[in-house]
Amino acid sequence: MTSASTTTPASPAPADTAPALSEGEQERLDTAVSELHTGTAVWAALTLAQRATLLRQVRTAVAAAAEDWAHTAAASKGLDERHPLRGEEWLSGPYSVLGALDAYVETLTRLANGVNPLDGVRVDRAPGGRARVHAFPLTGIDRFLLSGFTGEVWLEPGTTPGTARATAGLAQRTPTASGGVGLVLGAGNVTSIPVLDVLYELLAHNRTALLKVNPTQDALVPVYKRALAPLIEPGLLRIVRGGPAAGAYLTQHPGLAHVHITGSAATFDTIVWGPSSGKAAAATKRRRREDRPLLKKPITAELGGVSPIIVVPGAWTAADIAYQAEHIATMRLQNCGHNCIAGQVVLLSSDWDQADEFRAALRRAYAKAPERPIWYPGSPARMQTATDDYPDALVLGDRLLVEIDGDDDPTALETTEYFAPVLGVVSLPGTGQEFLDAAVAHANEKLQGTLGANLLIDPATEKALGSGFERALTALHYGSIAINAWTAFGFITPTLTWGAYPGGTIADVGSGLGVVHNALLLDRVERSVLRGPFRPFPRSLPVANGGGRLTILPTPPWFVSARTGAAVSEGLTRHRATGGVRGLLRTLLLALRA
């Protein structure tokens, strides 16, 4: 490949359907790409130890920008400084990025010292001939603060533990081999996503990155530039604004080797094949039919889907029912439902003798959650679509609860990612293993996408199912699976992986292609499995927990019902940024009042 450090990449011819882009804007983008080609030589020349040092500098800059980051993000979503849910922007923004930087620094430091990233990490066998990496927790502070939570990365069938160790490190095993310049089309809903995707381009693929920020995040661009200055100054990153015209121009740019997008399947298809409406629609159909994509470079993507919440029937206490109802409300309502991983369809047993009690608790929890603006572009229209699809749905404040009964058709609910505060409940027959197997099959076959699935099961029932539970788990074909937890916890856990279940293609992309995060830099990833405590503290104490997992967490700070969630989320982020025992103790005391 000819280096662009001495030559400016030729300007691409925009696609026949691309919106107009001014000559000045084209020049601005061409210059950014050219500078990043120069940066590829800088990155290739850095040793692994120097790369670790550079990431520590990024960490310092992110920590310094954390408060401004969280406040700017909250304001952009209509959350003032007194809103009880403003803590979401601490956890899903700077906290997530700081955790990822710490994990990547550890991986790079190990490699620099000739140590395998998986040394000291348990690697064993998962069902079906898979290697399984016990990837969380790996630090003492995580074992303490997040007690009761564990995470595993399952590799593809046929991958042995030996192969897992031999390939861990990905592109950092050959740091001088440049992957060129990659384009990151940033997500518009969660503020850490663009930054985490840039880090993965650098570390998993040795690619410098051009980040085009989604217009919904424009207010954060100055914060991003301060936080990521150590990557911008040597030419490893450029951040640009722009709408569809800039995106269309860049995806066709000959100076860019790869595209990564977090967004919708419709946007993915437009990038790869062309628009499906307007004058160019016929050409798009012809390209698809002839398997001649408009995009001539590799692409990876995370595209969301309709996420199930499988509620396995058991003998639950009233406190269990109330807690798990709040858990489900959180899965749907965090960030106002504008999450690719928001739970959307609750799969409930019609034969569970506590089903009516649980439905009532879910209605209460869903209605009582703090109100907030529906802020993401297009979401009000999707709310109206849901209302049209289900005119008898319960309207609870600013949100909809769709309970499928009798002859109601669940198809729209199960195949439309509303990306808005719309939650559905679908009943299936059976109890025990019969219900679990039916729910897994339903999730696999009826729900759109394969990004993430959530499963709630009490300790006694899980123990009674024995190996049947693990077989059902193996059959659940999702890229992230959370047991007694929400898959968003997996999103903010850097040593787990994030992406669709393997099998998507550019012709039928589903929830996407490839993974991100993955700070252990594992190869041939199939899925991540997160396991959490069914009951919070103090009901998690062994004498009251029926053999379940012990945790010191009361109501977790990410729950929309956590009374002190905002202060705890801020405190945890500040502790992640700067350490210190006094602040952590104050945060833990606040957590106990949640």
Coordinates of C-alpha atoms in Angstrom, one line a residue:
M1 CA 0.0 0.0 0.0
T2 CA 1.3 3.4 -0.9
S3 CA 1.8 5.6 2.1
A4 CA -0.2 8.8 2.2
S5 CA 2.3 10.5 4.4
T6 CA 3.7 12.2 1.3
T7 CA 0.7 12.2 -1.0
T8 CA -2.9 13.3 -0.4
P9 CA -5.4 10.5 -1.1
A10 CA -7.4 11.2 -4.3
S11 CA -10.8 12.6 -3.7
P12 CA -13.5 10.0 -4.1
A13 CA -16.4 10.3 -6.4
P14 CA -19.5 10.5 -4.2
A15 CA -22.1 7.8 -4.6
D16 CA -24.8 8.6 -7.2
T17 CA -27.2 9.2 -4.4
A18 CA -25.0 11.0 -1.9
P19 CA -26.1 14.4 -0.7
A20 CA -24.1 17.3 -2.0
L21 CA -20.9 18.2 -0.1
S22 CA -19.2 21.6 -0.6
E23 CA -15.7 21.7 -2.0
G24 CA -14.5 23.2 1.2
E25 CA -15.9 20.3 3.2
Q26 CA -14.4 17.8 0.9
E27 CA -11.0 19.5 1.4
R28 CA -11.4 19.4 5.1
L29 CA -12.2 15.7 5.2
D30 CA -9.4 14.9 2.7
T31 CA -6.9 16.7 4.9
A32 CA -8.0 14.7 7.9
V33 CA -7.6 11.4 6.0
S34 CA -4.1 12.5 4.8
E35 CA -3.0 13.4 8.3
L36 CA -4.2 10.0 9.6
H37 CA -2.1 8.3 6.9
T38 CA 0.9 10.1 8.3
G39 CA -0.2 8.9 11.8
T40 CA -0.1 5.3 10.7
A41 CA 3.7 5.5 10.6
V42 CA 3.8 7.1 14.0
W43 CA 1.6 4.3 15.5
A44 CA 3.6 1.6 13.8
A45 CA 6.8 3.0 15.2
L46 CA 5.6 3.0 18.8
T47 CA 6.7 0.1 21.0
L48 CA 4.0 -1.7 23.1
A49 CA 5.4 0.0 26.2
Q50 CA 5.1 3.4 24.5
R51 CA 1.5 2.6 23.5
A52 CA 0.7 1.8 27.1
T53 CA 2.2 5.0 28.2
L54 CA 0.2 6.9 25.6
L55 CA -3.0 5.3 26.8
R56 CA -2.2 6.4 30.3
Q57 CA -2.0 9.9 29.0
V58 CA -5.4 9.5 27.4
R59 CA -6.7 8.2 30.8
T60 CA -5.4 11.4 32.5
A61 CA -7.1 13.6 29.9
V62 CA -10.4 11.7 30.1
A63 CA -10.4 11.9 33.9
A64 CA -9.8 15.7 33.7
A65 CA -12.7 16.0 31.3
A66 CA -15.1 13.6 33.1
E67 CA -17.3 16.2 34.8
D68 CA -17.7 18.3 31.8
W69 CA -18.4 15.2 29.7
A70 CA -21.1 14.0 32.0
H71 CA -22.8 17.4 32.5
T72 CA -22.7 18.2 28.7
A73 CA -24.2 14.8 27.9
A74 CA -26.9 15.1 30.5
A75 CA -27.9 18.6 29.3
S76 CA -28.0 17.4 25.6
K77 CA -30.6 14.9 26.7
G78 CA -32.7 17.3 28.7
L79 CA -31.6 16.2 32.2
D80 CA -30.8 19.1 34.5
E81 CA -28.4 18.9 37.4
R82 CA -31.2 17.9 39.8
H83 CA -32.7 15.1 37.6
P84 CA -32.5 11.7 39.4
L85 CA -31.3 9.9 36.2
R86 CA -28.4 12.2 35.4
G87 CA -26.0 9.6 36.8
E88 CA -26.6 7.5 33.6
E89 CA -24.3 9.9 31.8
W90 CA -21.4 9.3 34.2
L91 CA -21.6 5.5 33.9
S92 CA -22.2 5.3 30.2
G93 CA -19.7 8.0 29.3
P94 CA -16.4 8.6 31.2
Y95 CA -16.7 5.6 33.5
S96 CA -16.9 3.2 30.6
V97 CA -14.0 4.8 28.8
L98 CA -11.8 4.9 31.9
G99 CA -12.4 1.2 32.6
A100 CA -11.6 0.4 29.0
L101 CA -8.3 2.3 29.1
D102 CA -7.3 0.6 32.3
A103 CA -8.0 -2.8 30.8
Y104 CA -6.1 -2.0 27.5
V105 CA -3.1 -0.6 29.4
E106 CA -3.0 -3.9 31.3
T107 CA -3.1 -6.0 28.1
L108 CA -0.4 -3.8 26.4
T109 CA 1.8 -3.9 29.5
R110 CA 1.6 -7.6 29.6
L111 CA 2.5 -8.0 26.0
A112 CA 5.3 -5.5 26.3
N113 CA 6.8 -7.6 29.2
G114 CA 6.5 -10.8 27.2
V115 CA 3.5 -12.0 29.2
N116 CA 0.4 -13.5 27.6
P117 CA -2.8 -11.4 28.2
L118 CA -4.5 -14.5 29.5
D119 CA -1.8 -15.5 32.0
G120 CA -3.5 -15.9 35.4
V121 CA -6.9 -15.8 33.7
R122 CA -8.9 -19.0 33.9
V123 CA -9.6 -20.6 30.5
D124 CA -11.7 -23.7 30.4
R125 CA -14.4 -25.4 28.4
A126 CA -17.9 -24.2 27.7
P127 CA -20.6 -26.6 26.3
G128 CA -20.3 -27.6 22.7
G129 CA -16.5 -27.8 22.4
R130 CA -15.9 -24.1 23.0
A131 CA -13.1 -22.4 24.9
R132 CA -14.4 -20.1 27.7
V133 CA -12.4 -17.2 29.1
H134 CA -13.4 -16.1 32.6
A135 CA -12.9 -12.4 31.7
F136 CA -14.5 -10.7 34.7
P137 CA -13.7 -9.7 37.4
L138 CA -9.9 -9.6 37.0
T139 CA -9.1 -6.9 39.7
G140 CA -9.6 -6.7 43.4
I141 CA -11.7 -3.6 43.3
D142 CA -14.1 -5.1 40.8
R143 CA -14.4 -8.2 42.9
F144 CA -15.3 -6.0 45.8
L145 CA -17.5 -3.3 44.3
L146 CA -19.2 -5.6 41.8
S147 CA -19.3 -8.8 43.9
G148 CA -21.8 -11.3 42.6
F149 CA -21.1 -10.4 39.0
T150 CA -19.0 -12.6 36.8
G151 CA -18.4 -12.5 33.0
E152 CA -17.2 -15.1 30.5
V153 CA -16.2 -14.8 26.8
W154 CA -17.1 -18.0 24.8
L155 CA -15.1 -18.5 21.7
E156 CA -16.3 -20.3 18.6
P157 CA -16.7 -24.1 18.6
G158 CA -13.5 -25.8 17.9
T159 CA -11.3 -23.2 19.6
T160 CA -9.2 -24.7 22.3
P161 CA -7.9 -23.0 25.4
G162 CA -4.4 -23.3 23.9
T163 CA -5.5 -21.5 20.7
A164 CA -7.2 -18.8 22.8
R165 CA -3.9 -18.1 24.6
A166 CA -1.8 -18.3 21.4
T167 CA -4.0 -15.7 19.6
A168 CA -4.8 -13.3 22.4
G169 CA -3.5 -9.8 21.5
L170 CA -4.8 -9.6 18.0
A171 CA -3.0 -6.8 16.1
Q172 CA -0.8 -6.0 19.1
R173 CA 1.1 -9.3 18.4
T174 CA 2.4 -7.6 15.2
P175 CA 2.4 -3.9 16.2
T176 CA 4.5 -2.7 13.2
A177 CA 1.9 -4.1 10.7
S178 CA -0.3 -1.1 9.9
G179 CA -4.0 -1.7 9.2
G180 CA -4.3 1.7 7.5
V181 CA -6.9 4.3 8.4
G182 CA -10.4 3.3 9.5
L183 CA -13.6 5.3 9.5
V184 CA -15.8 5.3 12.7
L185 CA -19.3 6.5 12.2
G186 CA -20.1 7.3 15.8
A187 CA -23.3 6.4 17.6
G188 CA -25.7 9.2 18.5
N189 CA -27.2 7.7 21.7
V190 CA -24.5 6.8 24.2
T191 CA -21.5 9.0 24.6
S192 CA -18.8 6.4 25.2
I193 CA -19.5 4.4 22.1
P194 CA -17.6 6.5 19.6
V195 CA -14.5 6.6 21.9
L196 CA -14.6 2.9 22.6
D197 CA -14.9 2.2 18.9
V198 CA -11.9 4.4 18.1
L199 CA -9.8 2.5 20.8
Y200 CA -10.7 -0.8 19.2
E201 CA -9.7 0.4 15.8
L202 CA -6.3 1.3 17.2
L203 CA -5.7 -1.7 19.3
A204 CA -7.4 -4.6 17.7
H205 CA -6.6 -3.6 14.1
N206 CA -3.6 -1.2 14.2
R207 CA -5.7 1.4 12.4
T208 CA -5.7 5.1 13.0
A209 CA -9.2 6.5 13.1
L210 CA -11.3 9.2 11.6
L211 CA -14.3 9.6 13.9
K212 CA -17.3 11.3 12.3
V213 CA -19.5 12.3 15.3
N214 CA -23.2 11.8 15.0
P215 CA -24.9 15.2 14.9
T216 CA -26.7 14.4 18.2
Q217 CA -23.3 14.5 19.9
D218 CA -22.1 17.8 18.4
A219 CA -22.1 19.5 21.8
L220 CA -19.5 16.9 23.0
V221 CA -17.0 17.4 20.3
P222 CA -14.9 20.0 22.3
V223 CA -15.0 17.5 25.3
Y224 CA -13.9 14.6 23.0
K225 CA -11.1 16.7 21.6
R226 CA -9.8 17.5 25.1
A227 CA -10.2 14.0 26.4
L228 CA -8.5 12.4 23.4
A229 CA -5.9 15.1 22.7
P230 CA -3.0 12.6 23.3
L231 CA -4.3 10.6 20.3
I232 CA -5.1 13.7 18.2
E233 CA -1.7 15.4 18.6
P234 CA 0.4 12.6 17.0
G235 CA -2.1 12.1 14.2
L236 CA -3.7 8.9 15.4
L237 CA -7.2 10.3 15.5
R238 CA -9.2 13.0 13.8
I239 CA -12.7 14.0 14.9
V240 CA -15.1 15.6 12.4
R241 CA -18.7 16.8 12.4
G242 CA -21.1 16.2 9.6
G243 CA -24.4 14.8 8.5
P244 CA -25.3 12.3 5.9
A245 CA -23.4 14.1 3.1
A246 CA -20.1 13.8 5.1
G247 CA -20.9 10.1 5.9
A248 CA -21.6 9.3 2.3
Y249 CA -18.4 11.0 1.1
L250 CA -16.2 9.3 3.7
T251 CA -17.6 5.7 3.2
Q252 CA -16.5 5.9 -0.5
H253 CA -13.2 7.6 0.3
P254 CA -10.2 5.7 -1.3
G255 CA -8.0 6.7 1.6
L256 CA -10.0 4.8 4.1
A257 CA -9.4 1.0 4.5
H258 CA -12.4 0.1 6.7
V259 CA -15.7 1.3 8.0
H260 CA -17.2 0.7 11.4
I261 CA -20.8 1.9 12.2
T262 CA -22.9 1.8 15.3
G263 CA -26.5 2.6 14.1
S264 CA -29.4 1.0 12.3
A265 CA -29.6 -1.8 9.8
A266 CA -31.3 0.6 7.4
T267 CA -28.3 2.9 7.5
F268 CA -25.9 0.0 7.1
D269 CA -27.8 -1.1 4.0
T270 CA -27.7 2.4 2.5
I271 CA -23.9 2.4 3.0
V272 CA -23.3 -1.0 1.6
W273 CA -26.0 -1.2 -1.2
G274 CA -27.4 2.3 -1.7
P275 CA -30.7 3.9 -0.8
S276 CA -33.9 1.9 -1.0
S277 CA -36.1 4.8 -2.1
G278 CA -35.9 7.7 -4.6
K279 CA -34.4 7.7 -8.0
A280 CA -31.5 5.4 -7.1
A281 CA -33.7 2.6 -5.6
A282 CA -33.7 0.6 -8.8
A283 CA -29.9 0.6 -9.0
T284 CA -29.8 -0.5 -5.3
K285 CA -32.1 -3.4 -6.0
R286 CA -30.0 -4.4 -9.0
R287 CA -26.8 -4.3 -7.0
R288 CA -28.3 -6.5 -4.3
R289 CA -29.6 -8.9 -6.8
E290 CA -26.3 -9.2 -8.5
D291 CA -24.3 -9.2 -5.2
R292 CA -22.3 -6.1 -6.2
P293 CA -22.2 -3.9 -3.2
L294 CA -21.7 -0.1 -3.6
L295 CA -19.2 -0.3 -0.7
K296 CA -15.9 -1.7 -1.8
K297 CA -14.1 -2.0 1.5
P298 CA -14.7 -4.1 4.6
I299 CA -17.3 -3.0 7.2
T300 CA -18.1 -4.0 10.7
A301 CA -21.2 -2.9 12.5
E302 CA -23.3 -2.9 15.7
L303 CA -26.9 -2.5 14.8
G304 CA -29.2 -3.4 17.7
G305 CA -32.3 -5.4 17.6
V306 CA -35.3 -6.5 19.7
S307 CA -33.9 -7.8 23.0
P308 CA -35.8 -10.5 25.0
I309 CA -36.1 -10.6 28.8
I310 CA -36.9 -14.2 29.7
V311 CA -38.5 -14.6 33.1
V312 CA -38.2 -18.2 34.3
P313 CA -41.0 -19.1 36.7
G314 CA -40.1 -20.1 40.2
A315 CA -41.2 -19.5 43.8
W316 CA -40.4 -15.8 44.2
T317 CA -41.0 -13.7 47.3
A318 CA -42.9 -10.4 47.1
A319 CA -39.5 -8.6 47.4
D320 CA -38.1 -10.7 44.5
I321 CA -41.0 -9.7 42.3
A322 CA -40.7 -6.0 43.1
Y323 CA -37.0 -6.0 42.6
Q324 CA -37.0 -7.8 39.2
A325 CA -39.9 -5.7 38.0
E326 CA -37.7 -2.6 38.7
H327 CA -34.9 -4.4 36.9
I328 CA -37.0 -4.9 33.8
A329 CA -38.2 -1.3 33.9
T330 CA -34.5 -0.2 33.9
M331 CA -33.7 -2.4 30.9
R332 CA -36.3 -0.6 28.9
L333 CA -36.2 3.0 30.3
Q334 CA -32.5 3.7 30.9
N335 CA -31.6 6.5 28.4
C336 CA -35.3 6.7 27.7
G337 CA -35.2 3.5 25.8
H338 CA -32.8 5.0 23.2
N339 CA -30.4 2.0 23.5
C340 CA -29.6 -0.7 21.0
I341 CA -29.6 -3.1 24.0
A342 CA -32.8 -1.9 25.7
G343 CA -35.0 -4.9 26.7
Q344 CA -38.1 -4.8 24.7
V345 CA -40.0 -8.1 24.9
V346 CA -40.7 -9.8 28.3
L347 CA -41.3 -13.6 27.7
L348 CA -43.4 -14.7 30.6
S349 CA -44.9 -18.1 31.5
S350 CA -48.7 -18.2 31.3
D351 CA -48.6 -21.2 33.6
W352 CA -46.7 -19.4 36.4
D353 CA -48.9 -19.1 39.4
Q354 CA -47.3 -15.7 40.2
A355 CA -47.7 -14.3 36.7
D356 CA -50.5 -12.0 37.5
E357 CA -48.7 -10.7 40.6
F358 CA -45.6 -10.1 38.5
R359 CA -47.5 -8.3 35.8
A360 CA -49.0 -6.0 38.4
A361 CA -45.6 -5.2 39.8
L362 CA -44.2 -4.6 36.4
R363 CA -46.9 -2.1 35.6
R364 CA -46.2 -0.2 38.9
A365 CA -42.4 -0.2 38.4
Y366 CA -42.8 1.0 34.8
A367 CA -45.2 3.7 35.7
K368 CA -43.2 5.0 38.7
A369 CA -39.9 5.5 37.0
P370 CA -38.9 9.1 36.7
E371 CA -40.2 10.9 33.6
R372 CA -37.7 12.3 31.2
P373 CA -37.7 13.8 27.6
I374 CA -37.9 11.5 24.6
W375 CA -34.9 13.2 23.0
Y376 CA -33.5 10.9 20.3
P377 CA -34.5 12.0 16.7
G378 CA -37.2 9.9 15.2
S379 CA -38.3 8.3 18.5
P380 CA -41.6 10.2 18.8
A381 CA -42.5 8.9 15.4
R382 CA -41.7 5.3 16.5
M383 CA -43.8 5.8 19.6
Q384 CA -46.7 6.8 17.4
T385 CA -46.0 3.6 15.3
A386 CA -46.2 1.5 18.4
T387 CA -49.5 3.3 19.4
D388 CA -50.9 2.6 15.9
D389 CA -49.7 -1.1 16.1
Y390 CA -51.2 -1.5 19.6
P391 CA -54.0 1.0 20.2
D392 CA -55.0 -0.9 23.4
A393 CA -51.6 -0.6 25.0
L394 CA -51.3 0.9 28.5
V395 CA -50.2 4.6 28.4
L396 CA -48.2 5.1 31.5
G397 CA -46.9 8.7 31.6
D398 CA -44.5 9.1 28.7
R399 CA -44.2 5.3 27.9
L400 CA -46.2 2.4 26.5
L401 CA -46.7 -1.1 28.0
V402 CA -48.0 -3.6 25.5
E403 CA -49.4 -6.8 27.0
I404 CA -50.1 -9.3 24.3
D405 CA -53.4 -11.1 25.1
G406 CA -55.8 -13.4 23.3
D407 CA -55.7 -12.9 19.6
D408 CA -53.3 -9.9 19.7
D409 CA -50.5 -10.2 17.1
P410 CA -47.1 -9.8 18.6
T411 CA -45.3 -9.5 15.2
A412 CA -44.8 -5.8 15.2
L413 CA -43.5 -5.8 18.8
E414 CA -41.1 -8.6 18.1
T415 CA -39.7 -7.3 14.8
T416 CA -39.6 -3.5 15.2
E417 CA -36.8 -2.0 17.3
Y418 CA -38.8 1.0 18.6
F419 CA -35.8 2.7 20.2
A420 CA -38.2 4.4 22.5
P421 CA -40.0 3.7 25.8
V422 CA -42.1 0.8 24.5
L423 CA -42.1 -2.5 26.5
G424 CA -44.1 -5.6 25.6
V425 CA -45.1 -8.7 27.5
V426 CA -45.6 -12.0 25.6
S427 CA -46.9 -15.1 27.3
L428 CA -45.7 -18.7 26.5
P429 CA -46.9 -21.9 28.1
G430 CA -45.0 -24.2 30.4
T431 CA -42.9 -24.1 33.5
G432 CA -39.4 -25.3 34.3
Q433 CA -37.3 -26.7 31.5
E434 CA -40.3 -26.8 29.1
F435 CA -40.8 -23.0 29.4
L436 CA -37.1 -22.2 29.2
D437 CA -36.6 -24.2 26.1
A438 CA -39.7 -22.7 24.5
A439 CA -38.6 -19.1 25.4
V440 CA -35.1 -19.7 24.0
A441 CA -36.6 -21.0 20.7
H442 CA -39.1 -18.1 20.6
A443 CA -36.3 -15.5 21.1
N444 CA -34.1 -17.1 18.5
E445 CA -36.9 -17.5 15.9
K446 CA -39.3 -14.7 16.4
L447 CA -37.4 -11.7 17.7
Q448 CA -35.4 -9.5 15.3
G449 CA -31.7 -9.4 15.9
T450 CA -29.1 -11.2 18.0
L451 CA -27.3 -8.5 19.9
G452 CA -28.3 -9.3 23.5
A453 CA -30.7 -11.4 25.6
N454 CA -31.5 -11.1 29.3
L455 CA -32.6 -14.0 31.6
L456 CA -34.0 -13.9 35.1
I457 CA -34.0 -17.1 37.2
D458 CA -34.0 -17.6 41.0
P459 CA -31.2 -19.7 42.5
A460 CA -33.4 -22.7 43.5
T461 CA -34.9 -23.0 40.0
E462 CA -31.5 -22.7 38.3
K463 CA -30.1 -25.4 40.6
A464 CA -33.1 -27.7 39.9
L465 CA -32.7 -27.4 36.1
G466 CA -29.0 -28.4 36.4
S467 CA -27.3 -29.1 33.1
G468 CA -30.6 -28.3 31.3
F469 CA -30.0 -24.7 32.1
E470 CA -26.6 -24.7 30.5
R471 CA -27.9 -26.4 27.4
A472 CA -30.6 -23.8 27.1
L473 CA -28.0 -21.1 27.5
T474 CA -25.9 -22.6 24.8
A475 CA -28.9 -22.7 22.5
L476 CA -29.6 -19.0 23.0
H477 CA -28.0 -17.4 20.0
Y478 CA -27.1 -13.9 21.1
G479 CA -23.8 -12.1 21.2
S480 CA -24.3 -11.0 24.8
I481 CA -26.3 -12.9 27.4
A482 CA -27.0 -11.6 30.9
I483 CA -28.3 -13.9 33.6
N484 CA -29.9 -12.0 36.5
A485 CA -28.3 -8.9 35.0
W486 CA -28.8 -6.5 32.1
T487 CA -26.6 -6.9 29.1
A488 CA -25.7 -3.2 29.4
F489 CA -23.5 -4.2 32.3
G490 CA -21.6 -6.3 29.7
F491 CA -21.3 -3.2 27.5
I492 CA -19.5 -1.3 30.2
T493 CA -17.3 -4.2 31.2
P494 CA -14.2 -3.8 28.9
T495 CA -12.9 -7.3 29.1
L496 CA -16.1 -8.7 27.8
T497 CA -17.1 -8.4 24.1
W498 CA -19.8 -6.5 22.4
G499 CA -21.4 -7.4 19.1
A500 CA -24.0 -9.6 17.4
Y501 CA -24.0 -13.4 17.4
P502 CA -21.8 -14.6 14.5
G503 CA -23.6 -15.3 11.2
G504 CA -24.5 -12.0 9.8
T505 CA -23.5 -11.0 6.2
I506 CA -23.6 -7.8 4.3
A507 CA -26.7 -9.2 2.5
D508 CA -28.5 -10.1 5.8
V509 CA -26.7 -8.1 8.5
G510 CA -29.1 -8.7 11.4
S511 CA -27.6 -7.1 14.5
G512 CA -24.2 -6.5 12.9
L513 CA -20.8 -7.9 12.0
G514 CA -17.8 -8.3 14.4
V515 CA -17.2 -7.3 18.0
V516 CA -15.8 -4.3 19.9
H517 CA -14.5 -3.6 23.4
N518 CA -12.8 -7.0 24.0
A519 CA -9.8 -5.5 25.9
L520 CA -8.1 -8.9 26.3
L521 CA -8.0 -8.8 22.4
L522 CA -9.4 -12.3 22.0
D523 CA -9.8 -13.9 18.6
R524 CA -12.7 -16.0 17.2
V525 CA -15.3 -14.6 19.7
E526 CA -18.8 -16.1 19.7
R527 CA -20.5 -14.4 22.7
S528 CA -20.1 -13.0 26.2
V529 CA -22.1 -14.4 29.1
L530 CA -22.6 -12.2 32.2
R531 CA -24.0 -13.7 35.5
G532 CA -25.3 -11.6 38.3
P533 CA -27.0 -11.9 41.7
F534 CA -30.7 -12.6 41.7
R535 CA -31.2 -10.8 45.0
P536 CA -29.6 -7.5 46.2
F537 CA -27.9 -6.9 49.5
P538 CA -28.9 -7.7 52.2
R539 CA -31.2 -10.4 50.8
S540 CA -28.1 -11.7 49.0
L541 CA -26.7 -13.0 52.3
P542 CA -26.3 -16.8 52.0
V543 CA -28.8 -17.7 54.8
A544 CA -31.6 -15.9 52.9
N545 CA -30.5 -16.4 49.3
G546 CA -31.1 -20.1 48.7
G547 CA -27.6 -20.7 47.4
G548 CA -27.5 -17.7 45.2
R549 CA -24.7 -15.2 44.6
L550 CA -23.5 -12.9 47.4
T551 CA -23.3 -9.2 46.5
I552 CA -22.7 -6.1 48.6
L553 CA -24.8 -4.0 46.1
P554 CA -28.2 -3.0 47.2
T555 CA -30.3 -1.5 44.4
P556 CA -27.7 -1.0 41.7
P557 CA -27.0 2.7 40.8
W558 CA -28.0 2.1 37.2
F559 CA -31.6 1.1 38.2
V560 CA -34.0 3.8 37.3
S561 CA -35.5 3.3 40.7
A562 CA -32.3 3.9 42.7
R563 CA -32.9 6.9 44.9
T564 CA -29.2 7.8 45.1
G565 CA -28.2 6.5 41.7
A566 CA -27.0 9.9 40.4
A567 CA -24.7 10.5 43.3
V568 CA -23.4 7.0 43.4
S569 CA -22.7 6.9 39.6
E570 CA -20.8 10.1 39.9
G571 CA -18.9 8.9 42.9
L572 CA -17.9 5.6 41.2
T573 CA -16.7 7.5 38.2
R574 CA -14.6 9.9 40.3
H575 CA -13.1 6.9 42.2
R576 CA -12.3 5.2 38.8
A577 CA -10.7 8.4 37.7
T578 CA -8.6 9.4 40.7
G579 CA -8.9 6.6 43.4
G580 CA -9.0 7.6 47.0
V581 CA -10.6 5.7 49.9
R582 CA -12.6 8.6 51.5
G583 CA -14.6 9.3 48.4
L584 CA -15.3 5.6 47.8
L585 CA -16.5 5.2 51.4
R586 CA -18.9 8.1 51.0
T587 CA -20.1 6.6 47.7
L588 CA -20.7 3.2 49.3
L589 CA -22.7 4.8 52.1
L590 CA -24.9 6.6 49.5
A591 CA -25.3 3.3 47.7
L592 CA -26.7 1.7 50.9
R593 CA -29.5 4.3 50.8
A594 CA -30.5 3.5 47.2

